[in-house]
Coordinates of C-alpha atoms and ligand atoms in Angstrom, one line a residue:
M665 CA -124.6 -58.5 -87.7
A666 CA -123.4 -60.1 -84.5
D667 CA -123.7 -56.7 -82.9
I668 CA -127.3 -56.4 -83.9
I669 CA -128.1 -59.9 -82.6
H670 CA -126.4 -59.1 -79.4
K671 CA -128.2 -55.7 -79.2
N672 CA -131.6 -57.5 -79.7
I673 CA -130.8 -60.0 -77.0
L674 CA -129.9 -57.2 -74.6
E675 CA -133.1 -55.3 -75.5
L676 CA -135.2 -58.5 -75.0
A677 CA -133.6 -58.9 -71.6
E678 CA -134.3 -55.3 -70.7
L679 CA -137.9 -55.4 -72.0
R680 CA -138.6 -58.6 -70.0
D681 CA -137.0 -57.1 -67.0
V682 CA -139.4 -54.0 -67.2
A683 CA -142.4 -56.3 -67.7
L684 CA -141.4 -58.4 -64.7
Q685 CA -141.5 -55.3 -62.5
G686 CA -145.3 -54.8 -63.2
G687 CA -146.4 -51.5 -61.8
G688 CA -143.1 -51.0 -59.9
Q689 CA -141.8 -51.5 -56.4
E690 CA -144.1 -48.9 -54.7
R691 CA -147.3 -50.5 -56.1
I692 CA -146.0 -54.0 -55.3
K693 CA -145.4 -52.8 -51.7
A694 CA -149.0 -51.4 -51.6
Q695 CA -150.3 -54.7 -52.9
H696 CA -148.5 -56.6 -50.1
Q697 CA -149.7 -54.1 -47.5
A698 CA -153.2 -54.8 -48.6
G699 CA -152.7 -58.4 -47.7
K700 CA -152.5 -59.6 -51.3
L701 CA -149.8 -61.4 -53.3
T702 CA -148.7 -60.1 -56.7
A703 CA -150.0 -61.6 -59.9
R704 CA -146.7 -63.4 -60.5
E705 CA -146.4 -64.6 -56.9
R706 CA -149.9 -66.1 -57.2
I707 CA -149.0 -68.0 -60.4
D708 CA -145.9 -69.3 -58.8
L709 CA -147.9 -70.7 -55.9
L710 CA -150.6 -72.1 -58.2
L711 CA -148.4 -74.1 -60.6
D712 CA -145.8 -76.8 -60.2
E713 CA -142.4 -75.2 -59.6
G714 CA -140.8 -73.9 -62.7
S715 CA -143.6 -75.1 -65.0
F716 CA -145.0 -71.6 -66.0
E717 CA -144.5 -70.6 -69.6
E718 CA -145.7 -67.0 -70.3
F719 CA -147.3 -65.6 -73.4
D720 CA -147.5 -61.9 -74.5
I721 CA -145.1 -60.6 -71.8
L722 CA -144.3 -57.8 -74.2
K723 CA -147.8 -57.0 -75.3
V724 CA -149.0 -53.4 -74.8
G725 CA -152.3 -51.8 -75.6
R726 CA -153.0 -50.2 -79.0
D727 CA -151.1 -46.9 -79.4
G728 CA -153.4 -44.0 -78.8
L729 CA -156.1 -46.2 -77.3
S730 CA -155.2 -45.5 -73.7
C731 CA -152.4 -45.2 -71.2
S732 CA -151.9 -48.9 -71.6
A733 CA -149.6 -48.2 -74.6
T734 CA -146.9 -47.7 -72.0
C735 CA -147.7 -50.6 -69.7
P736 CA -145.9 -53.8 -70.6
G737 CA -148.2 -56.8 -70.2
D738 CA -151.2 -54.5 -70.1
G739 CA -152.2 -55.5 -66.6
V740 CA -152.5 -59.2 -66.9
I741 CA -150.1 -62.2 -67.0
T742 CA -151.1 -65.1 -69.1
G743 CA -149.7 -68.5 -70.0
H744 CA -149.7 -72.2 -69.2
G745 CA -148.1 -74.5 -66.6
K746 CA -148.7 -77.7 -64.7
I747 CA -150.6 -78.7 -61.6
N748 CA -149.3 -82.1 -60.4
G749 CA -147.9 -82.7 -63.9
R750 CA -151.2 -81.9 -65.7
E751 CA -151.4 -78.9 -68.1
V752 CA -153.6 -75.9 -67.2
F753 CA -153.9 -72.4 -68.7
V754 CA -153.9 -69.4 -66.5
F755 CA -154.4 -65.6 -66.4
S756 CA -153.6 -63.5 -63.4
Q757 CA -154.6 -59.8 -63.3
D758 CA -152.0 -57.5 -62.1
F759 CA -153.5 -54.8 -59.9
T760 CA -150.2 -52.9 -59.8
V761 CA -150.6 -52.1 -63.5
I762 CA -153.5 -49.6 -63.9
G763 CA -155.4 -51.3 -61.2
G764 CA -155.6 -54.6 -63.2
S765 CA -158.2 -52.8 -65.3
L766 CA -159.4 -54.5 -68.4
G767 CA -159.0 -53.0 -71.9
E768 CA -158.6 -54.3 -75.4
G769 CA -155.0 -55.7 -75.1
H770 CA -155.6 -57.2 -71.7
S771 CA -158.7 -59.0 -73.0
Q772 CA -156.9 -60.2 -76.1
K773 CA -154.3 -61.9 -73.9
I774 CA -157.0 -63.6 -71.8
C775 CA -158.9 -64.6 -74.9
K776 CA -155.7 -66.2 -76.4
V777 CA -155.3 -68.5 -73.4
M778 CA -159.0 -69.3 -73.3
D779 CA -158.9 -70.3 -77.0
L780 CA -155.8 -72.4 -76.4
A781 CA -157.2 -74.1 -73.3
Q782 CA -160.3 -75.1 -75.2
R783 CA -158.4 -76.3 -78.3
V784 CA -155.9 -78.3 -76.2
G785 CA -158.5 -79.5 -73.8
S786 CA -157.0 -78.2 -70.5
P787 CA -158.6 -76.4 -67.5
L788 CA -158.6 -72.6 -67.4
I789 CA -157.9 -70.8 -64.2
G790 CA -158.5 -67.1 -63.8
L791 CA -157.0 -65.1 -60.9
N792 CA -159.1 -61.9 -60.8
D793 CA -157.9 -58.7 -59.1
S794 CA -159.1 -55.8 -61.2
G795 CA -160.7 -52.3 -61.1
G796 CA -163.0 -53.5 -63.9
A797 CA -163.4 -52.0 -67.4
R798 CA -160.5 -49.6 -68.1
I799 CA -162.3 -46.3 -68.1
Q800 CA -160.0 -44.6 -70.6
E801 CA -160.8 -47.3 -73.3
G802 CA -164.5 -46.6 -73.2
V803 CA -166.6 -48.9 -75.4
D804 CA -163.5 -50.9 -76.4
A805 CA -163.2 -52.1 -72.8
L806 CA -166.9 -53.2 -72.8
A807 CA -166.4 -55.0 -76.1
A808 CA -163.3 -56.7 -74.6
Y809 CA -165.4 -58.1 -71.7
G810 CA -168.0 -59.4 -74.2
E811 CA -165.2 -61.4 -76.0
I812 CA -164.4 -63.1 -72.7
F813 CA -168.0 -63.8 -71.7
H814 CA -168.5 -65.4 -75.2
R815 CA -165.6 -67.7 -74.6
N816 CA -166.7 -68.6 -71.1
V817 CA -170.0 -69.8 -72.4
N818 CA -168.5 -71.7 -75.3
A819 CA -166.0 -73.4 -73.0
S820 CA -168.7 -74.3 -70.4
G821 CA -169.0 -78.1 -70.1
V822 CA -165.9 -78.6 -72.4
I823 CA -163.1 -77.7 -70.1
P824 CA -163.2 -77.0 -66.3
Q825 CA -163.2 -73.2 -65.7
I826 CA -162.1 -72.0 -62.3
S827 CA -162.2 -68.4 -61.0
C828 CA -160.4 -67.0 -58.0
I829 CA -161.5 -63.6 -56.8
M830 CA -158.5 -62.1 -55.0
G831 CA -159.3 -58.4 -55.1
P832 CA -162.1 -56.2 -56.5
C833 CA -164.4 -57.7 -59.1
A834 CA -167.2 -55.2 -59.9
G835 CA -169.8 -54.3 -62.4
G836 CA -170.4 -56.5 -65.4
A837 CA -167.0 -58.0 -64.8
V838 CA -168.6 -60.4 -62.3
Y839 CA -170.3 -62.2 -65.1
S840 CA -167.2 -64.0 -66.3
P841 CA -166.5 -65.7 -63.0
S842 CA -170.1 -66.4 -62.4
I843 CA -170.4 -68.4 -65.7
T844 CA -167.3 -70.5 -64.7
D845 CA -167.7 -73.8 -62.8
F846 CA -166.2 -72.8 -59.5
V847 CA -165.7 -69.4 -57.8
F848 CA -163.1 -69.2 -55.1
M849 CA -162.9 -66.0 -52.9
V850 CA -160.4 -64.7 -50.4
E851 CA -161.6 -63.3 -47.1
R852 CA -161.2 -59.6 -46.6
T853 CA -159.5 -58.7 -49.9
A854 CA -162.1 -60.0 -52.4
Y855 CA -165.5 -58.6 -53.2
M856 CA -168.0 -59.0 -56.0
F857 CA -171.0 -56.9 -56.9
V858 CA -172.8 -55.6 -59.9
T859 CA -173.3 -52.1 -58.4
G860 CA -171.0 -50.9 -55.7
P861 CA -171.6 -49.0 -52.4
N862 CA -171.6 -45.6 -54.1
V863 CA -174.3 -46.5 -56.5
V864 CA -176.3 -48.1 -53.7
R865 CA -176.1 -44.9 -51.7
T866 CA -177.2 -42.7 -54.6
V867 CA -180.0 -44.9 -55.8
I868 CA -181.5 -46.4 -52.7
H869 CA -180.0 -44.1 -50.1
K870 CA -178.5 -46.9 -48.1
D871 CA -175.0 -47.0 -46.6
I872 CA -173.2 -50.3 -46.9
T873 CA -169.6 -51.3 -47.1
A874 CA -168.0 -53.3 -49.9
A875 CA -167.6 -56.3 -47.6
E876 CA -171.3 -56.2 -46.5
L877 CA -172.5 -55.9 -50.0
G878 CA -170.3 -58.4 -51.7
G879 CA -167.5 -59.8 -49.5
A880 CA -166.5 -63.4 -49.4
G881 CA -168.8 -64.2 -46.4
V882 CA -171.8 -62.8 -48.2
H883 CA -171.3 -64.8 -51.3
A884 CA -170.4 -68.0 -49.4
E885 CA -173.5 -67.9 -47.1
K886 CA -176.2 -65.7 -48.7
S887 CA -176.0 -65.4 -52.5
G888 CA -174.4 -68.8 -53.3
V889 CA -172.1 -67.1 -55.8
A890 CA -168.9 -68.4 -54.1
H891 CA -168.2 -72.1 -53.9
F892 CA -165.0 -71.9 -51.8
V893 CA -163.7 -69.2 -49.4
Y894 CA -160.2 -69.1 -47.9
P895 CA -158.5 -66.7 -45.4
N896 CA -155.6 -65.8 -47.7
D897 CA -154.2 -66.1 -51.2
I898 CA -151.9 -69.0 -50.3
L899 CA -154.6 -71.3 -48.9
C900 CA -156.9 -70.3 -51.8
L901 CA -154.4 -71.3 -54.4
R902 CA -153.5 -74.5 -52.6
A903 CA -157.2 -75.4 -52.6
V904 CA -157.4 -74.8 -56.4
R905 CA -154.7 -77.3 -56.9
Q906 CA -156.6 -79.8 -54.7
L907 CA -159.8 -79.3 -56.8
V908 CA -157.9 -79.7 -60.1
N909 CA -156.7 -83.1 -58.8
Y910 CA -160.2 -84.4 -58.8
L911 CA -161.1 -83.2 -62.3
P912 CA -160.5 -84.5 -65.9
S913 CA -158.8 -82.0 -68.1
N914 CA -161.8 -81.9 -70.5
N915 CA -165.2 -83.5 -71.2
R916 CA -163.6 -86.2 -73.4
Q917 CA -161.6 -87.6 -70.6
N918 CA -162.4 -89.5 -67.4
P919 CA -161.2 -88.0 -64.1
P920 CA -157.7 -89.1 -63.1
F921 CA -157.4 -92.2 -61.0
L922 CA -155.7 -91.8 -57.6
D923 CA -155.1 -94.7 -55.3
L924 CA -155.1 -93.6 -51.7
N925 CA -154.4 -97.1 -50.4
D926 CA -157.7 -97.5 -48.7
P927 CA -159.0 -101.1 -49.2
P928 CA -162.2 -101.2 -51.3
E929 CA -163.5 -104.1 -49.2
R930 CA -163.1 -102.1 -45.9
I931 CA -166.3 -102.4 -43.8
D932 CA -167.4 -100.1 -41.0
P933 CA -169.5 -101.8 -38.3
A934 CA -170.2 -98.5 -36.6
L935 CA -172.5 -97.5 -39.5
D936 CA -175.0 -100.1 -38.4
Y937 CA -175.7 -97.7 -35.4
L938 CA -175.5 -94.4 -37.3
V939 CA -179.2 -93.8 -37.7
P940 CA -180.8 -93.0 -34.3
P941 CA -183.8 -95.1 -33.1
N942 CA -185.9 -91.9 -32.8
P943 CA -186.9 -91.0 -36.4
N944 CA -187.1 -87.3 -35.4
Q945 CA -183.5 -87.2 -34.2
G946 CA -180.8 -85.8 -36.5
Y947 CA -177.3 -87.1 -37.1
D948 CA -174.4 -86.0 -39.0
M949 CA -174.3 -87.3 -42.6
K950 CA -170.7 -86.4 -42.9
V951 CA -169.9 -89.4 -40.6
L952 CA -171.2 -91.7 -43.3
I953 CA -169.4 -89.7 -46.1
R954 CA -166.1 -89.9 -44.3
S955 CA -166.6 -93.6 -43.6
I956 CA -167.2 -94.6 -47.2
L957 CA -164.8 -92.4 -49.1
D958 CA -161.2 -93.3 -49.8
G959 CA -159.0 -92.0 -46.9
A960 CA -162.0 -90.1 -45.5
E961 CA -161.1 -87.3 -47.8
F962 CA -163.5 -85.0 -49.7
M963 CA -163.7 -81.5 -50.9
E964 CA -167.0 -79.9 -50.0
V965 CA -168.6 -77.3 -52.4
Q966 CA -170.4 -74.4 -50.8
P967 CA -170.1 -75.8 -47.2
N968 CA -171.7 -72.6 -45.7
F969 CA -174.6 -72.3 -48.1
A970 CA -177.7 -74.5 -47.8
G971 CA -176.1 -76.8 -45.3
N972 CA -179.2 -79.0 -45.5
I973 CA -177.6 -80.6 -48.6
I974 CA -174.0 -81.6 -48.9
C975 CA -172.3 -81.6 -52.3
C976 CA -168.7 -82.8 -52.4
L977 CA -166.0 -84.4 -54.6
G978 CA -164.2 -87.4 -53.2
R979 CA -162.9 -90.8 -54.4
L980 CA -164.2 -94.4 -54.2
G981 CA -161.7 -97.1 -55.1
G982 CA -159.5 -94.4 -56.6
Q983 CA -162.2 -93.0 -58.9
T984 CA -163.5 -89.4 -58.5
I985 CA -167.2 -89.3 -57.6
G986 CA -169.6 -86.4 -57.0
L987 CA -171.6 -87.0 -53.9
V988 CA -174.9 -85.3 -53.1
A989 CA -176.4 -86.0 -49.6
N990 CA -179.2 -84.7 -47.5
Q991 CA -177.9 -83.5 -44.1
P992 CA -180.3 -84.4 -41.3
A993 CA -178.3 -82.3 -38.9
V994 CA -179.4 -79.1 -40.7
L995 CA -183.1 -78.3 -41.1
A996 CA -183.7 -82.1 -40.8
G997 CA -182.3 -82.4 -44.4
V998 CA -185.3 -80.8 -46.2
L999 CA -185.0 -79.7 -49.7
D1000 CA -185.5 -75.9 -50.0
N1001 CA -184.8 -73.4 -52.7
N1002 CA -181.2 -72.9 -52.0
A1003 CA -180.5 -76.6 -51.5
S1004 CA -182.2 -77.4 -54.8
F1005 CA -180.3 -75.1 -57.0
K1006 CA -177.0 -75.7 -55.2
A1007 CA -177.2 -79.4 -55.8
A1008 CA -178.6 -79.0 -59.3
R1009 CA -175.6 -77.0 -60.5
F1010 CA -173.2 -79.5 -58.9
V1011 CA -175.0 -82.5 -60.5
R1012 CA -174.7 -80.8 -63.9
F1013 CA -171.0 -80.1 -63.4
C1014 CA -170.4 -83.7 -62.6
D1015 CA -172.4 -84.9 -65.5
A1016 CA -170.6 -82.6 -67.9
F1017 CA -167.2 -83.9 -66.8
N1018 CA -167.9 -87.6 -66.6
I1019 CA -167.9 -87.8 -62.8
P1020 CA -170.2 -90.5 -61.5
L1021 CA -172.9 -89.4 -59.0
I1022 CA -173.6 -91.0 -55.6
C1023 CA -176.7 -89.8 -53.7
L1024 CA -177.2 -90.5 -50.0
V1025 CA -180.8 -89.9 -49.2
D1026 CA -182.4 -88.9 -45.9
V1027 CA -185.1 -86.4 -47.0
P1028 CA -188.3 -85.7 -45.1
G1029 CA -189.7 -83.7 -48.0
F1030 CA -189.7 -80.1 -49.4
M1031 CA -189.7 -77.2 -47.0
P1032 CA -193.3 -76.0 -46.5
G1033 CA -194.4 -72.3 -46.3
P1034 CA -195.1 -69.2 -48.2
E1035 CA -191.5 -68.1 -48.1
Q1036 CA -190.4 -71.1 -50.1
E1037 CA -193.4 -71.3 -52.3
H1038 CA -193.2 -67.6 -53.3
G1039 CA -189.4 -67.9 -53.6
G1040 CA -189.9 -70.5 -56.3
I1041 CA -189.6 -74.0 -54.7
I1042 CA -191.5 -75.3 -57.8
R1043 CA -188.9 -73.9 -60.2
H1044 CA -185.9 -74.7 -58.0
G1045 CA -187.0 -78.2 -57.0
A1046 CA -187.6 -78.8 -60.8
K1047 CA -184.0 -77.9 -61.5
L1048 CA -182.7 -80.7 -59.3
L1049 CA -185.2 -83.1 -60.7
Y1050 CA -184.1 -82.1 -64.2
A1051 CA -180.4 -82.2 -63.4
F1052 CA -180.5 -85.8 -62.0
T1053 CA -182.8 -87.0 -64.7
E1054 CA -180.7 -85.8 -67.6
A1055 CA -177.4 -86.9 -66.1
S1056 CA -175.9 -89.8 -68.2
V1057 CA -173.0 -90.6 -65.9
P1058 CA -173.3 -93.6 -63.6
R1059 CA -175.9 -92.7 -60.9
I1060 CA -176.2 -94.6 -57.7
S1061 CA -178.5 -93.8 -54.7
V1062 CA -178.5 -95.2 -51.1
I1063 CA -181.6 -94.5 -49.1
V1064 CA -180.3 -94.2 -45.6
R1065 CA -183.5 -93.2 -43.8
K1066 CA -186.3 -90.9 -44.9
A1067 CA -187.4 -90.8 -48.5
Y1068 CA -190.8 -89.1 -48.6
G1069 CA -193.0 -88.0 -51.4
G1070 CA -191.8 -85.8 -54.3
A1071 CA -188.4 -85.2 -52.6
Y1072 CA -187.7 -89.0 -52.7
L1073 CA -188.3 -88.9 -56.4
V1074 CA -186.2 -85.9 -57.0
M1075 CA -183.2 -87.3 -55.0
N1076 CA -181.9 -89.5 -57.9
S1077 CA -184.6 -92.2 -57.4
K1078 CA -185.1 -95.3 -59.5
H1079 CA -188.2 -93.7 -60.9
I1080 CA -186.1 -91.0 -62.7
H1081 CA -183.8 -93.8 -63.8
C1082 CA -180.8 -93.8 -61.5
D1083 CA -178.9 -97.0 -62.3
I1084 CA -178.8 -98.7 -59.0
N1085 CA -180.8 -97.8 -55.8
Y1086 CA -179.8 -99.4 -52.5
A1087 CA -181.5 -98.9 -49.2
W1088 CA -180.4 -99.4 -45.6
P1089 CA -182.8 -101.5 -43.4
T1090 CA -183.5 -98.2 -41.7
A1091 CA -185.0 -96.6 -44.9
E1092 CA -188.5 -95.1 -44.7
I1093 CA -189.9 -94.9 -48.3
A1094 CA -193.5 -93.6 -48.4
V1095 CA -195.7 -90.9 -49.8
L1096 CA -196.0 -89.1 -46.5
G1097 CA -194.5 -89.3 -43.0
P1098 CA -196.6 -91.2 -40.4
R1099 CA -198.2 -88.2 -38.8
G1100 CA -199.3 -86.5 -42.1
A1101 CA -200.5 -89.8 -43.5
A1102 CA -202.5 -90.9 -40.4
E1103 CA -204.1 -87.4 -40.3
V1104 CA -205.3 -87.7 -43.9
I1105 CA -206.4 -91.3 -43.9
H1106 CA -208.2 -91.2 -40.5
R1107 CA -209.5 -87.7 -40.6
K1108 CA -213.1 -88.6 -39.9
E1109 CA -212.3 -91.1 -37.0
L1110 CA -209.9 -88.6 -35.5
K1111 CA -212.5 -85.8 -35.5
E1112 CA -214.9 -88.0 -33.7
A1113 CA -212.5 -89.6 -31.2
A1114 CA -212.6 -88.6 -27.5
D1115 CA -208.8 -88.8 -27.2
Q1116 CA -207.6 -87.6 -30.6
E1117 CA -203.9 -87.7 -29.7
A1118 CA -204.0 -91.3 -28.5
L1119 CA -205.8 -92.4 -31.6
L1120 CA -203.4 -90.5 -33.8
K1121 CA -200.4 -92.2 -32.1
E1122 CA -202.0 -95.6 -32.6
K1123 CA -202.7 -94.9 -36.3
M1124 CA -199.2 -93.5 -36.8
E1125 CA -197.8 -96.7 -35.3
E1126 CA -200.0 -98.9 -37.6
Y1127 CA -198.9 -96.8 -40.6
R1128 CA -195.2 -97.0 -39.6
K1129 CA -195.3 -100.8 -39.3
V1130 CA -196.9 -101.3 -42.7
Y1131 CA -195.5 -98.6 -44.9
V1132 CA -192.4 -97.1 -43.2
N1133 CA -189.7 -99.5 -44.3
P1134 CA -187.6 -100.3 -47.4
F1135 CA -189.2 -103.7 -47.9
L1136 CA -192.4 -102.7 -49.8
A1137 CA -190.2 -100.8 -52.3
A1138 CA -187.8 -103.8 -52.5
K1139 CA -190.7 -106.2 -53.2
R1140 CA -191.8 -104.0 -56.1
G1141 CA -188.2 -104.0 -57.5
Y1142 CA -187.7 -100.2 -56.9
I1143 CA -184.8 -100.9 -54.5
D1144 CA -182.2 -103.2 -56.0
D1145 CA -181.0 -104.4 -52.7
V1146 CA -181.4 -103.7 -49.0
I1147 CA -177.9 -103.6 -47.8
F1148 CA -176.1 -103.8 -44.4
P1149 CA -174.9 -100.3 -43.6
R1150 CA -171.4 -101.6 -42.8
D1151 CA -171.1 -102.8 -46.4
T1152 CA -171.9 -99.5 -48.1
R1153 CA -168.4 -98.6 -49.2
H1154 CA -167.7 -102.0 -50.7
R1155 CA -171.1 -102.2 -52.5
L1156 CA -170.7 -98.7 -54.0
I1157 CA -167.2 -99.5 -55.3
R1158 CA -168.3 -102.8 -56.9
T1159 CA -171.3 -101.0 -58.5
L1160 CA -169.2 -98.2 -59.8
Q1161 CA -166.9 -100.8 -61.4
F1162 CA -169.6 -102.5 -63.4
L1163 CA -171.2 -99.2 -64.4
E1164 CA -167.9 -97.8 -65.7
S1165 CA -168.8 -98.6 -69.3
K1166 CA -172.3 -97.3 -69.0
K1167 CA -173.7 -95.7 -72.2
A1168 CA -177.0 -93.7 -72.0
A1169 CA -178.8 -92.7 -75.1
R1170 CA -180.2 -89.2 -75.1
P1171 CA -182.6 -87.8 -77.7
Q1172 CA -181.3 -85.6 -80.5
R1173 CA -182.0 -82.0 -79.7
K1174 CA -180.2 -78.6 -79.6
H1175 CA -180.5 -78.5 -75.9
G1176 CA -183.2 -79.1 -73.2
N1177 CA -184.9 -76.3 -71.5
I1178 CA -184.0 -76.7 -67.8
P1179 CA -186.3 -74.5 -65.6
L1180 CA -183.7 -71.9 -64.8
Ligands
HXC770 C1 -158.7 -47.3 -65.2 C2 -158.3 -47.7 -63.0 C3 -159.5 -48.4 -62.9 C4 -160.4 -48.5 -64.0 C5 -158.5 -48.5 -61.0 N1 -157.7 -47.8 -61.8 N2 -159.6 -48.9 -61.7 N3 -157.9 -47.2 -64.2 N4 -159.9 -47.9 -65.2 N5 -161.5 -49.2 -64.0 C6 -156.4 -47.3 -61.5 C7 -156.6 -46.1 -60.5 O1 -156.8 -44.9 -61.2 C8 -155.2 -46.1 -59.9 O2 -154.3 -45.5 -60.8 C9 -154.9 -47.6 -59.8 O3 -155.7 -48.2 -60.8 C10 -155.1 -48.2 -58.5 O4 -156.4 -47.8 -58.1 P1 -156.7 -47.1 -56.7 O5 -158.0 -46.5 -56.8 O6 -155.5 -46.3 -56.2 O7 -156.8 -48.4 -55.8 P2 -157.7 -48.7 -54.5 O8 -157.8 -47.5 -53.6 O9 -157.3 -50.0 -54.0 O10 -159.2 -48.8 -55.1 C11 -159.5 -49.9 -56.0 C12 -160.9 -49.7 -56.7 C13 -160.9 -48.3 -57.3 C14 -162.0 -49.8 -55.6 C15 -161.1 -50.8 -57.7 O11 -159.7 -48.1 -58.1 C16 -162.1 -48.1 -58.2 O12 -163.2 -47.8 -57.7 N6 -161.9 -48.2 -59.5 C17 -163.0 -47.9 -60.4 C18 -163.9 -49.1 -60.4 C19 -164.9 -49.0 -61.5 O13 -165.8 -48.1 -61.4 N7 -164.7 -49.8 -62.6 C20 -165.6 -49.8 -63.6 C21 -166.7 -50.8 -63.1 S1 -167.9 -51.1 -64.3 P3 -153.1 -44.6 -60.3 O14 -152.3 -44.3 -61.5 O15 -153.7 -43.5 -59.6 O16 -152.3 -45.5 -59.3 C22 -167.2 -52.3 -65.2 C23 -168.1 -52.7 -66.3 C24 -167.7 -53.9 -66.9 O17 -166.2 -52.9 -65.0 C25 -168.8 -54.2 -67.9 C26 -168.6 -55.5 -68.6 C27 -169.7 -55.7 -69.5

C-alpha cells in the first residue's frame, strides 16, 4: 500500500512537471524571441508573489477529439490568486501549446474560473494569446467559444472583467474581450481583428499587415476597442494591478478606500487663474484634474481616443471616483460621436460598480457637420445622455467654463438629475454661444446695418453681459453654488461624503433600451 501511495506521489510530481513545461523549451524560446512572456511568467507578474493556486493542471482534451488529448493543461493555465491581497480569478492562454488555440477542454477550464469568479464575487482577468478556435475540434471549438461569451455577458456588471491581449486574437474570438469591461493591449505583439489580412486580400483585394489592420495603435486611436496600451507584457500587467486597486471586487461592494495622505481641505489658489480671459482660448483640463485628485494620481481610460473628452479613475478623500471631463485643449472640448460613446461606456461601468461620478464641464456644444450627423451623433449623443441619466451612483458636476445648449444638458446637468451641480464664476451657461445667439436674435438689424461686424460685436457683448455667466442659472436654483475655483477639491470631497448613503429609486423593468 505504501508503495502505491509513493508511486502515485511520484506520478503526480512527474505529471505536474510535464505540465509546467507547457509546449517545451523550444517553443518557450520562440515565445521569448517574439518579445512575449510565457503564460506562467505572466501570471507570476500579475499576482502577488506566491499567491497563485492552479486548477486543472492535469486536464487534457477529450480522447479522440483532437491532438489536445496529449497536451497537459490543454493550452491554458487557470486558477486564482491575489492582487494587493484581494482575490482575483485568472486564465492565461499558453501559445506554446497548440498555439494557445481554444478547444473544448481549454474552454471548460476557462468557464470553470468564470463561474467561480461570479459565484465568489471576484474580478476575472483573461490573458489572451491564442490562434483562435482549434481547427481540429471543428464545431466543438465554436461551441466552446459560445460558452465563454455566454458567461461574459452574464458576469457583465456583476464582477469586473479585464482582458489583456498579448498575442493574436482573431475571428470570433475577439468578442469575448470586447464584452469585458477593459481591454489592455501590448504594442507590436498583440492584434485583434474579425477577419485577418489574408481574408481582406481575397475579398477586397487590399494588402494590409496585421498591425495596420488590428494592432494596438489602431485599436487605441481609431476603433476605440482598446482602453489601455503598453509597450510590453511587464508594463501591461503592472497596469492591470493598478486598475484593480481602484475597483470593488463585485457590484455588491463599494470600491476599496485608500488614503494617499493628501489633506481633503487642501486648496489650490492657482486654479483661480486656470480659465484664460479669452473665451476662445484652450487650456489643459488635466491641470484641474491633477490639482483636485488625491496625490494628483489618476488612471486615464482610452487616452489616445477621442481626446476631447477625458475619462479617468482617481481618488477623492481616499474614495475611488470616475471622472468625466471635457478637454478644451482638444477640438475645444466639443462632444462628437467618439467622445460620446467613449464616455457613455465609462459612465455605465462606474455606475455598475458603485463608483461615484464627477463631471467637469467645459463644452461648447456638439460637433457640427455632415460627417458627425451621418455618423450618428444623434444616436451616440443619446448614449451619453442615457448613461448619465440612468446612473444611480452619486453624481456631481462642476461647470468650469462653457455649458451650451444640449451638450450642457447631456454632461450630467441638474436637469437630468445630477445630485449636486457647482459652477465656477467663469461658467457660461446658455442656449447658444454669443456669436450664434446674436446672429439669430438680431438677424434683421444685422442685415440692414452698414457695418455688420461692428454691430455683431456690440450685440455679442450685450448678450455676453446678460446671459453668459453662472448667476442666472444660480438664481433659478439650477446651480447649487457658485464656488471659488481654489476650493473645488474640498467642496467635492465634502459633497461625496454626504452623498455616500444616496439611494435612488429606479422603475421596475427588465432593462431599459439604451440607444446602442
Ligand atoms: C490549431 C493552431 C491554431 C488553431 C495555431 N495553431 N493556431 N492549431 N488551431 N487555430 C498551431 C500551429 O499549427 C502551430 O503548431 C502552433 O500553433 C504555432 O503556430 P504558428 O503558426 O507556428 O505560429 P505563428 O507563426 O506565430 O502564427 C500564429 C498565427 C497562426 C498567426 C495565430 O498560427 C495562424 O494563422 N493560426 C490560425 C489562425 C486561425 O485561422 N484561427 C481560427 C480563427 S477563427 P505546430 O505544431 O506547427 O507548432 C476563430 C473563430 C472563433 O477563431 C469563432 C468563435 C465564435
